[in-house]
Amino acid sequence: MSVNLYQTGVSGLLSAQQQLATTGHNIANVNTEGYSRQRAEQSPTLAIQNGGNYIGTGTYVSDIARLYDQFAYREQVVNQSSLGAANASNASLTQLNGLLGSAGGAITTSIQQFYQAMNSIADNPSDPALRSIALNQAKTLTTNFNNLNDSFDRIESATNGEISEIAKQISEISTEIANINERVLHSNSPGQPGQPNDLLDERDRLINKLAEFTSVNTVTDANGVMTVMIGSGNTLVAGTTPLSLQVIPGDPDPLQTQVAIASANTTIPLKEDTLGGALAAKIKFRDEDLAKARSEINRVALVLSETLNGAQRQGLDLNQGQGANFFRDVNDATNQTSRILPYAGNSSAPGLQSGIEITDVTQLPANDFDLVFDGTNYQLTNLADGTTTNLGAPGSGTYTTAFGFNFVENSGAPAAGDRFTIRPTENSAALMQVALTDGKGIAASSAVSIKASDNNVSAGAVNIVEVSDPVAARAAAPMRIDVLENPPGSGTFNYTITDNTNTTSAPIAYTPPSQQVQLPPPPATAAFTIEITGTPSGQAPNGPEQFTISDAFGVGNGENAKFVADSRDKGIINGGRESFTQSIGITTAQVGSQTKAAELSVETSQALFTQAFNRNQETSGVNLDEEAANLLRFQQAYQASSRVVSVANTIFDTLLSAVG
């Protein structure tokens, strides 16, 4: 009897000792990240039958259980991924917003200062100092565009560096998880309930860290070995075999790097939109947010350059020559070829060499296009809305589009399946530079002017719309346009053109409310375009309405400079809806709005993660008050069991004395 009592006391003593050890382990790890509270599970030992009764023989610790709720933990992992994405997106957008707020403001200021200089030239076109100031302001403007583009490059490079670093950390986590899987596999004994709890905690901590970078799903087999999948189900850890995440050059843009799962023999690119976490946020920022802002700024640089170049071409400089380009030609060879990117898998030798020619800056979009040769025709897809346009078969040389640009074949020929990405505004800010080197070259003077006869009585008008060759236009002057309603009151009009040889053309029909006419008339080559507007009904004896076109050049003529200056506030960009400064302001506002939304997303994601974390801690977290109570309870149990052992010893000694 004393022997059984002794064994019962010892079993209680040992169990209490393990309970104390487990409680102490919990207390020691109260601040350990990812630690899950443990509990020693006690069970009674088998009773001994004695007569008709079963006498208990004590207790034992059947398991050191890990208090773990897989559903609460899974919720924490999911919210960790969302929080990682929100934090990464917010950090990147905040940086971009700060850049556009400062650099975009500098560009806006330099645009205004340049136009102020052009207004001054319009008022005093013969002043060489004002012309020099305008050139310097133009250089400041191009420098600001160049600097902003350089800043975009630095942000893109830094983002690529962050993507590479995240891929490296994911690969390291993959290796650590695989190593833990191997240790777990070797630690688990068949048929034994015990688990390596601290190893499982460390593995879950790594999973939680991994979830910050990407979305994670896990599957654990009967041996406790975990398979880890990221993104849309791509295996990162297959049992004890780790795979790595690599960064590979983008196609067709090498700087738009891609991530891929790499094993010993294969590399599988991943779909960025399914990755989740900070990795997906960084890629999205680079390929969407940053790319869109860059494209919008590029469009402003391109449209501004072409608008001012076009205005220059319509006027005369101080040397009485046609105005040369103010800025670098937007359609030079380098600009054209930089706007189209071939894919790596395209045919080679000779292969198609092509470019993009800008034709209408008012219609030019800021988004990308996809061009594919399907074996018969070129198919152009607008990536903004997914619409596709059939451009026709190869060999035509130039293919017009409805988007303000032409696709131009330069040399070679495509093969079926060849694919290209078209970025109509690409590199415009980077390549923008002042082409004019002498202030005398600023075309301040208009070539020709139109004066209505003092005898005209109607509100009809004739205005110059465009001058393609101001030198030839000036040489064609003087000319006269006579517009007549015939018969009077009929609403039927015609006009005649009297050239500088005093030769008058036959009557030509004019249809109100407006009609454009190219001058000089054939067979001469047209040099400028006029527009007749309204209903110029002359009254006898003063009819017809007459408009005289004269040579307007003069060092004091600032009409073309005024024409240039007037383009500052005109709606030119985005279908004629935005001026230059408005477009920059809209882009800055959009990024600012995205940044604010990202801040709110961080707050929401943080709140959700905190809730999920707290729910998980309710089960797995260490409560020091509870552990202190357990410590006292198990200490008392230990002392009580010690007393049982002491009583058993006393009884045993008494029995021995009685026998002796």
XYZ file of C-alpha atoms in Angstrom:
660
model
C 0.000 0.000 0.000
C 2.834 2.365 0.895
C 4.573 1.508 -2.386
C 1.497 2.499 -4.414
C 1.115 5.652 -2.374
C 4.789 6.440 -2.977
C 4.372 5.984 -6.739
C 1.254 8.143 -6.725
C 3.054 10.920 -4.890
C 6.078 10.752 -7.181
C 3.855 10.906 -10.271
C 2.135 13.994 -8.905
C 5.499 15.452 -8.016
C 6.862 14.925 -11.515
C 3.682 16.221 -13.155
C 3.672 19.351 -11.024
C 7.336 19.812 -11.867
C 6.513 19.686 -15.593
C 3.592 22.045 -15.069
C 5.928 24.479 -13.323
C 8.488 24.125 -16.116
C 5.843 24.792 -18.761
C 4.519 27.808 -16.858
C 8.046 29.130 -16.458
C 8.617 28.624 -20.189
C 5.498 30.663 -20.925
C 6.607 33.452 -18.590
C 10.105 33.496 -20.061
C 8.711 33.876 -23.585
C 6.054 36.468 -22.836
C 7.881 38.938 -25.116
C 8.988 36.437 -27.753
C 7.514 37.309 -31.153
C 5.233 34.598 -32.476
C 5.343 32.498 -29.320
C 2.213 30.444 -28.594
C 1.309 29.666 -25.013
C 1.858 26.049 -23.975
C 0.013 23.904 -21.501
C 0.954 20.611 -19.881
C -1.969 18.245 -20.327
C -2.301 15.802 -17.368
C -4.005 12.424 -17.478
C -4.552 9.770 -14.760
C -2.475 6.596 -14.900
C -4.258 3.249 -15.099
C -5.919 2.169 -11.862
C -5.113 -1.142 -10.152
C -7.964 -3.547 -9.464
C -8.030 -4.639 -5.847
C -10.902 -6.878 -5.037
C -13.968 -5.205 -6.442
C -12.378 -1.750 -6.533
C -10.004 0.182 -8.809
C -7.394 2.083 -6.912
C -5.817 5.105 -8.636
C -2.068 5.093 -9.180
C -1.388 8.747 -9.863
C -0.966 10.933 -12.929
C 1.321 11.725 -15.851
C 1.741 14.533 -18.380
C 0.262 13.199 -21.608
C 1.193 16.153 -23.820
C 2.653 19.657 -23.878
C -0.113 21.265 -25.915
C 0.375 24.379 -28.018
C -2.628 26.669 -27.587
C -3.263 27.530 -31.201
C -6.343 28.529 -33.195
C -5.595 27.959 -36.888
C -8.556 30.051 -38.019
C -7.556 33.054 -35.921
C -3.976 32.683 -37.083
C -5.058 32.420 -40.732
C -7.068 35.618 -40.346
C -3.974 37.312 -38.925
C -1.857 36.141 -41.888
C -4.393 37.400 -44.435
C -4.602 40.791 -42.749
C -0.813 40.922 -42.473
C -0.631 40.617 -46.256
C -3.141 43.434 -46.709
C -1.283 45.622 -44.232
C 2.031 44.957 -45.986
C 0.522 46.018 -49.310
C -1.049 49.142 -47.811
C 2.171 50.240 -46.088
C 4.269 49.693 -49.212
C 1.812 51.507 -51.449
C 1.506 54.422 -49.042
C 5.277 54.838 -48.735
C 5.775 54.862 -52.517
C 2.865 57.178 -53.282
C 3.920 59.586 -50.543
C 7.334 59.851 -52.171
C 5.820 60.388 -55.630
C 3.353 62.939 -54.280
C 6.149 64.904 -52.658
C 8.132 64.857 -55.893
C 5.252 66.102 -58.034
C 4.363 68.734 -55.479
C 7.849 70.269 -55.697
C 9.116 69.415 -59.199
C 5.680 69.785 -60.784
C 5.368 73.189 -59.180
C 8.777 74.167 -60.536
C 7.701 73.187 -64.058
C 4.463 75.144 -63.740
C 6.392 78.207 -62.590
C 8.922 77.901 -65.408
C 6.108 77.585 -67.974
C 4.541 80.776 -66.667
C 7.873 82.610 -66.689
C 8.603 81.490 -70.255
C 5.241 82.752 -71.446
C 5.756 86.027 -69.611
C 8.983 86.431 -71.572
C 7.138 85.728 -74.838
C 4.504 88.310 -73.918
C 7.280 90.826 -73.394
C 8.660 90.017 -76.852
C 5.182 90.486 -78.320
C 5.156 93.986 -76.823
C 8.706 94.836 -77.885
C 9.912 92.313 -80.496
C 13.060 94.232 -81.453
C 14.612 94.102 -77.961
C 17.502 91.542 -77.989
C 17.589 91.392 -74.181
C 13.980 90.165 -74.033
C 14.781 87.516 -76.634
C 17.763 86.369 -74.568
C 15.581 86.161 -71.463
C 13.066 84.012 -73.362
C 15.831 81.597 -74.407
C 17.093 81.358 -70.830
C 13.576 80.704 -69.548
C 13.184 77.989 -72.180
C 16.417 76.365 -70.956
C 15.154 76.507 -67.369
C 11.925 74.889 -68.505
C 13.684 72.018 -70.263
C 16.021 71.562 -67.283
C 13.026 71.220 -64.962
C 11.477 68.603 -67.236
C 14.806 66.757 -67.478
C 15.260 66.846 -63.697
C 11.754 65.545 -63.059
C 12.400 62.697 -65.480
C 15.666 61.921 -63.645
C 13.716 61.825 -60.389
C 11.250 59.402 -61.956
C 14.224 57.262 -62.993
C 15.595 57.283 -59.452
C 12.238 56.292 -57.981
C 11.908 53.496 -60.529
C 15.428 52.287 -59.768
C 14.797 52.429 -56.015
C 11.520 50.535 -56.438
C 13.282 47.869 -58.481
C 15.842 47.638 -55.701
C 13.061 47.165 -53.143
C 11.483 44.469 -55.308
C 14.839 42.675 -55.518
C 15.329 42.941 -51.759
C 11.844 41.578 -51.080
C 12.522 38.674 -53.466
C 15.767 37.982 -51.605
C 14.025 37.975 -48.225
C 11.284 35.679 -49.535
C 13.955 33.262 -50.778
C 15.670 33.321 -47.374
C 12.372 32.659 -45.608
C 11.728 29.781 -48.014
C 15.041 28.169 -47.036
C 14.369 28.639 -43.309
C 10.894 27.118 -43.555
C 12.251 24.119 -45.462
C 14.903 23.616 -42.761
C 12.247 23.765 -40.033
C 10.131 21.284 -41.989
C 13.038 18.870 -41.985
C 13.575 19.266 -38.244
C 9.852 18.822 -37.611
C 9.852 15.666 -39.717
C 12.736 14.214 -37.716
C 11.271 15.343 -34.388
C 7.887 13.699 -34.797
C 7.807 10.072 -33.670
C 5.115 7.785 -35.120
C 2.261 7.239 -32.663
C 3.514 9.883 -30.242
C 1.291 12.880 -29.451
C 4.056 15.354 -28.714
C 4.986 18.126 -31.125
C 8.017 20.411 -31.371
C 5.976 23.435 -30.328
C 8.776 25.975 -30.429
C 9.722 24.902 -33.962
C 6.098 25.281 -35.045
C 6.020 28.757 -33.516
C 9.160 29.705 -35.405
C 7.667 28.405 -38.647
C 4.463 30.366 -38.105
C 6.513 33.454 -37.345
C 8.239 33.037 -40.708
C 4.882 32.558 -42.437
C 3.635 35.753 -40.854
C 6.763 37.568 -42.052
C 6.304 36.098 -45.515
C 2.694 37.325 -45.562
C 3.961 40.890 -45.214
C 5.581 40.485 -48.638
C 3.025 38.357 -50.478
C -0.220 36.448 -50.024
C 0.377 33.016 -48.487
C -1.460 29.702 -48.349
C -0.208 26.640 -46.485
C -1.008 22.936 -46.318
C 0.334 20.714 -43.510
C 0.564 16.938 -43.941
C 0.176 14.213 -41.315
C 3.863 14.438 -40.411
C 3.610 18.141 -39.635
C 5.515 19.123 -42.790
C 4.171 22.304 -44.377
C 3.862 23.161 -48.069
C 3.864 26.921 -48.693
C 2.242 28.568 -51.707
C 2.309 32.239 -52.649
C 0.261 34.372 -55.022
C -2.265 32.368 -56.991
C -0.974 28.998 -55.789
C 2.672 28.929 -56.845
C 4.647 26.602 -54.591
C 7.457 28.298 -52.700
C 8.282 25.496 -50.256
C 7.590 21.878 -51.194
C 8.084 20.004 -47.944
C 11.808 20.056 -47.255
C 12.639 21.547 -50.679
C 12.874 25.343 -50.841
C 12.375 27.281 -54.055
C 13.658 30.797 -54.578
C 12.195 33.990 -55.956
C 14.245 35.634 -58.671
C 14.010 39.001 -60.405
C 14.312 38.845 -64.190
C 14.381 41.647 -66.798
C 10.989 42.800 -68.037
C 9.789 42.206 -71.578
C 9.673 44.408 -73.607
C 10.877 46.986 -71.053
C 13.865 45.543 -69.161
C 13.386 48.086 -66.364
C 9.911 46.736 -65.604
C 11.456 43.732 -63.893
C 9.418 40.610 -63.210
C 9.561 38.077 -60.392
C 9.749 34.356 -61.015
C 9.779 31.141 -58.999
C 13.075 29.394 -59.650
C 13.995 25.774 -59.007
C 17.043 23.838 -60.133
C 15.802 23.447 -63.704
C 12.969 25.905 -64.336
C 12.030 29.547 -63.906
C 8.321 30.392 -63.907
C 7.309 34.080 -64.104
C 4.556 35.032 -61.669
C 1.479 37.119 -62.331
C 2.093 40.319 -60.435
C -1.595 41.080 -59.924
C -2.045 37.915 -57.827
C 1.037 38.191 -55.616
C -0.442 40.388 -52.893
C 1.507 41.961 -50.056
C 4.283 44.533 -50.342
C 5.726 42.844 -53.431
C 2.557 43.320 -55.484
C 2.169 46.871 -54.155
C 5.675 47.835 -55.261
C 5.191 46.330 -58.723
C 1.799 48.002 -59.113
C 3.235 51.347 -58.058
C 6.065 51.078 -60.564
C 4.011 49.786 -63.495
C 0.844 51.806 -62.928
C 1.089 54.781 -60.588
C 4.626 55.888 -61.435
C 4.273 54.960 -65.111
C 1.036 56.955 -65.441
C 2.477 60.045 -63.763
C 5.587 59.827 -65.938
C 3.495 59.389 -69.080
C 1.347 62.418 -68.228
C 4.413 64.599 -67.650
C 5.958 63.251 -70.863
C 2.798 64.219 -72.706
C 2.967 67.776 -71.399
C 6.627 68.024 -72.485
C 5.811 66.653 -75.937
C 2.726 68.792 -76.534
C 4.461 71.915 -75.238
C 7.458 71.310 -77.504
C 5.379 70.643 -80.605
C 2.963 73.514 -79.920
C 5.773 76.044 -79.609
C 7.678 74.552 -82.539
C 4.544 74.763 -84.654
C 3.964 78.369 -83.631
C 7.575 79.184 -84.510
C 7.145 77.700 -87.973
C 4.244 80.062 -88.681
C 6.270 83.238 -88.095
C 9.391 85.040 -89.290
C 12.552 85.670 -87.312
C 14.622 88.849 -87.389
C 16.475 87.530 -90.435
C 13.145 87.306 -92.301
C 13.409 83.515 -92.380
C 10.867 80.943 -91.250
C 11.074 80.306 -87.523
C 13.146 77.246 -86.649
C 12.152 74.750 -83.955
C 12.294 76.249 -80.482
C 12.780 72.808 -78.936
C 14.091 69.506 -80.198
C 11.942 68.027 -82.974
C 9.476 65.610 -81.371
C 9.622 63.478 -84.517
C 13.367 63.130 -84.931
C 14.690 59.600 -85.378
C 15.616 59.079 -81.719
C 12.240 60.245 -80.467
C 10.316 58.096 -82.940
C 12.192 54.847 -82.288
C 12.122 55.293 -78.493
C 8.316 55.155 -78.522
C 8.052 51.523 -79.651
C 9.482 48.555 -77.743
C 9.848 45.131 -79.422
C 9.388 41.942 -77.412
C 12.355 39.633 -76.926
C 10.645 36.797 -78.797
C 10.233 38.752 -82.031
C 11.861 37.515 -85.225
C 15.421 38.534 -85.953
C 17.394 39.187 -89.171
C 16.200 41.338 -90.713
C 13.302 41.956 -88.320
C 11.018 44.944 -88.357
C 12.529 48.302 -87.418
C 9.832 50.879 -86.749
C 8.908 54.130 -85.036
C 5.989 56.257 -83.887
C 5.369 59.623 -85.532
C 3.314 62.229 -83.671
C 0.659 63.826 -85.897
C -1.921 65.471 -83.616
C -0.930 66.413 -80.083
C -4.516 67.254 -79.122
C -5.561 63.617 -79.591
C -2.462 62.042 -78.075
C -3.286 59.716 -75.146
C -0.999 59.026 -72.198
C -1.604 55.262 -72.094
C 0.223 52.385 -73.800
C -0.785 50.376 -76.869
C -0.098 46.803 -77.909
C 0.775 46.109 -81.560
C 0.743 42.541 -82.893
C 1.312 41.227 -86.400
C -1.108 38.294 -86.677
C 0.425 36.976 -89.879
C -1.832 39.045 -92.116
C -2.404 42.460 -90.558
C -1.140 44.722 -87.809
C -3.571 44.740 -84.866
C -3.374 47.780 -82.566
C -4.927 47.391 -79.105
C -5.577 50.361 -76.843
C -4.591 49.087 -73.397
C -6.749 51.743 -71.722
C -10.030 50.260 -72.936
C -9.055 47.053 -74.763
C -10.363 48.166 -78.162
C -8.493 46.831 -81.203
C -7.911 48.514 -84.572
C -6.864 46.685 -87.735
C -4.108 48.822 -89.281
C -3.714 46.658 -92.374
C -1.049 44.488 -93.940
C 2.719 45.162 -93.796
C 4.406 47.066 -96.575
C 2.470 50.338 -96.511
C 5.223 52.170 -94.659
C 3.019 54.523 -92.635
C -0.194 53.601 -90.817
C -2.450 56.317 -89.466
C -4.380 55.917 -86.234
C -7.135 57.826 -84.483
C -4.860 58.509 -81.516
C -2.694 61.340 -82.811
C 0.197 59.194 -84.021
C 1.297 57.113 -86.995
C 2.972 53.723 -86.889
C 5.922 53.859 -89.299
C 7.832 50.927 -90.823
C 11.471 51.936 -91.219
C 13.082 48.722 -92.481
C 12.810 44.952 -92.361
C 9.629 42.933 -92.151
C 7.621 41.389 -89.321
C 6.999 37.707 -88.729
C 3.711 36.276 -87.551
C 3.361 36.775 -83.818
C 5.777 39.702 -83.588
C 4.646 41.999 -80.839
C 5.440 45.563 -79.755
C 4.482 47.951 -76.966
C 3.798 51.516 -78.089
C 4.275 54.391 -75.666
C 3.383 57.527 -77.623
C 4.880 59.984 -75.118
C 7.943 57.948 -74.096
C 11.136 59.875 -73.190
C 9.633 63.255 -74.115
C 10.715 64.892 -70.846
C 14.118 63.212 -70.927
C 14.881 64.235 -74.519
C 13.397 67.726 -74.326
C 16.003 70.419 -74.996
C 16.211 73.907 -76.461
C 17.168 73.764 -80.146
C 17.256 77.527 -80.730
C 20.638 79.067 -79.955
C 20.143 82.718 -80.943
C 17.433 85.060 -79.734
C 17.211 86.491 -83.236
C 15.727 83.166 -84.293
C 12.559 83.708 -82.250
C 9.834 84.155 -84.889
C 8.052 87.128 -83.365
C 6.752 88.602 -86.615
C 3.768 87.329 -88.535
C 4.237 86.844 -92.289
C 0.968 88.242 -93.596
C -2.012 90.114 -92.236
C -5.643 90.533 -93.310
C -7.448 93.849 -93.265
C -11.153 94.219 -93.911
C -12.194 97.064 -96.180
C -13.561 100.137 -94.436
C -16.573 99.829 -96.733
C -17.552 96.397 -95.385
C -20.862 96.468 -93.563
C -21.395 92.883 -92.374
C -20.011 90.921 -89.433
C -18.424 88.402 -91.809
C -14.677 87.935 -91.447
C -11.610 86.364 -93.032
C -8.844 85.181 -90.686
C -5.531 83.392 -91.026
C -5.796 79.853 -89.634
C -2.333 78.419 -90.275
C 0.879 79.402 -92.044
C 2.915 76.477 -93.351
C 5.509 78.567 -95.223
C 5.677 82.166 -94.008
C 8.362 83.131 -96.510
C 6.243 81.946 -99.443
C 3.113 83.476 -97.886
C 4.827 86.833 -97.703
C 6.017 86.530 -101.304
C 2.449 85.829 -102.446
C 1.153 89.111 -101.031
C -0.661 91.283 -101.735
C -3.888 89.418 -102.424
C -7.538 90.303 -102.086
C -10.552 88.178 -101.189
C -13.942 89.415 -102.433
C -17.005 87.732 -100.912
C -20.391 88.387 -102.501
C -23.965 87.292 -101.824
C -25.454 86.683 -105.249
C -28.234 87.364 -105.810
C -28.647 89.680 -102.775
C -30.730 88.188 -99.960
C -30.515 84.664 -101.424
C -28.117 83.283 -98.834
C -25.929 82.034 -101.701
C -22.323 83.244 -101.534
C -19.203 83.052 -103.637
C -15.768 84.551 -103.434
C -12.937 85.477 -105.775
C -9.179 85.647 -105.225
C -7.116 88.417 -106.782
C -3.406 87.525 -106.636
C -0.320 89.750 -106.622
C -0.361 89.939 -110.401
C -3.839 91.457 -110.199
C -5.353 88.316 -111.725
C -8.819 87.513 -110.384
C -10.088 83.960 -110.181
C -13.502 82.761 -111.272
C -16.185 82.879 -108.523
C -15.910 80.021 -106.030
C -18.861 78.904 -103.919
C -18.749 79.694 -100.200
C -21.020 77.812 -97.801
C -21.618 79.548 -94.438
C -20.991 79.484 -91.531
C -17.294 78.873 -92.338
C -14.973 77.608 -95.019
C -11.205 77.238 -95.157
C -9.222 78.266 -98.226
C -5.581 77.507 -99.000
C -3.518 80.315 -100.523
C -2.026 81.134 -102.917
C -4.488 79.287 -105.153
C -3.394 76.489 -107.523
C -1.265 75.907 -109.460
C 0.943 77.620 -106.861
C 1.942 75.646 -103.735
C -0.206 76.579 -100.765
C 1.687 78.544 -98.110
C -1.061 79.456 -95.646
C -4.719 78.847 -94.876
C -7.481 81.379 -94.302
C -11.017 80.864 -93.039
C -14.087 82.758 -94.217
C -16.696 82.966 -91.459
C -20.183 84.374 -91.061
C -22.403 85.770 -93.821
C -20.471 88.679 -95.362
C -23.384 90.255 -97.261
C -22.247 93.481 -98.904
C -24.776 96.169 -99.768
C -24.663 98.110 -103.037
C -22.860 100.198 -103.950
C -20.273 98.959 -101.385
C -20.557 95.211 -102.067
C -18.826 92.872 -102.286
C -17.094 92.555 -98.901
C -13.364 92.881 -99.462
C -10.392 91.606 -97.416
C -6.813 92.505 -98.325
C -3.904 90.195 -97.491
C -0.617 92.077 -97.074
C 3.038 91.473 -96.234
C 3.223 91.979 -92.472
C 6.899 91.434 -91.655
C 8.628 94.038 -89.529
C 11.082 94.151 -86.634
C 8.340 95.790 -84.619
C 5.768 93.137 -85.534
C 5.098 90.915 -82.517
C 1.929 89.213 -83.748
C 3.454 85.738 -83.954
C 5.035 86.148 -80.506
C 1.562 87.052 -79.263
C 0.230 83.946 -81.036
C 2.849 81.877 -79.174
C 1.994 83.526 -75.862
C -1.720 82.912 -76.338
C -1.128 79.135 -76.328
C -0.409 79.204 -72.577
C -4.028 79.042 -71.512
C -5.467 77.224 -74.513
C -7.002 73.775 -74.110
C -4.632 71.618 -76.162
C -3.974 68.431 -74.214
C -6.425 65.546 -73.842
C -8.699 66.383 -76.724
C -8.355 70.131 -76.237
C -9.668 70.069 -72.661
C -6.509 70.928 -70.737
C -3.802 73.570 -70.898
C -0.213 72.719 -69.991
C -0.450 73.884 -66.385
C -3.907 72.354 -65.979
C -2.597 68.969 -67.105
C 0.272 69.109 -64.618
C -2.146 70.208 -61.901
C -4.535 67.358 -62.687
C -1.712 64.808 -62.572
C -0.478 66.193 -59.255
C -4.012 66.178 -57.840
C -4.587 62.591 -58.953
C -1.414 61.394 -57.261
C -2.355 63.405 -54.177
C -5.766 61.756 -54.118
C -4.191 58.321 -54.477
C -1.807 59.123 -51.635
C -4.667 60.150 -49.363
C -6.541 56.973 -50.260
C -3.396 54.977 -49.463
C -3.161 56.652 -46.048
C -6.754 55.701 -45.292
C -6.060 52.175 -46.528
C -3.153 51.893 -44.073
C -5.397 52.977 -41.214
C -8.085 50.479 -42.180
C -5.619 47.634 -42.750
C -3.862 48.380 -39.469
C -7.164 48.294 -37.589
C -8.158 44.985 -39.185
C -4.759 43.469 -38.507
C -4.831 44.623 -34.893
C -8.245 43.030 -34.415
C -7.062 39.774 -35.975
C -3.846 39.817 -33.937
C -5.750 40.404 -30.699
C -8.160 37.579 -31.491
C -5.221 35.265 -32.063
C -3.571 36.435 -28.855
C -6.701 35.616 -26.873
C -5.874 31.987 -27.551
C -2.119 31.922 -28.064
C -0.845 34.904 -26.123
C 0.762 34.671 -22.696
C -1.186 36.343 -19.875
C 1.214 37.025 -17.001
C -1.570 37.260 -14.425
C -2.876 33.865 -15.468
C 0.616 32.370 -15.493
C 1.352 33.796 -12.036
C -1.795 32.128 -10.710
C -0.778 28.868 -12.391
C 2.680 29.144 -10.891
C 1.191 29.363 -7.402
C -1.236 26.542 -8.106
C 1.389 24.160 -9.452
C 3.759 25.086 -6.640
C 1.103 24.079 -4.132
C 0.499 20.864 -6.071
C 4.219 20.148 -5.997
C 4.346 20.738 -2.257
C 1.278 18.560 -1.691
C 2.747 15.741 -3.787
C 5.962 16.045 -1.819
C 3.888 15.595 1.350
C 2.340 12.434 -0.120
C 5.832 11.041 -0.802
C 6.845 11.941 2.740
C 3.795 10.159 4.184
C 4.527 7.091 2.027
C 8.113 7.011 3.333
C 6.875 7.215 6.939
C 4.425 4.357 6.387
C 7.097 2.277 4.686
C 9.528 2.859 7.552
C 6.826 1.897 10.069
C 6.177 -1.340 8.212
C 9.861 -2.197 8.119
C 10.164 -1.513 11.844
C 7.178 -3.740 12.600
C 8.633 -6.600 10.547
C 12.071 -6.156 12.087
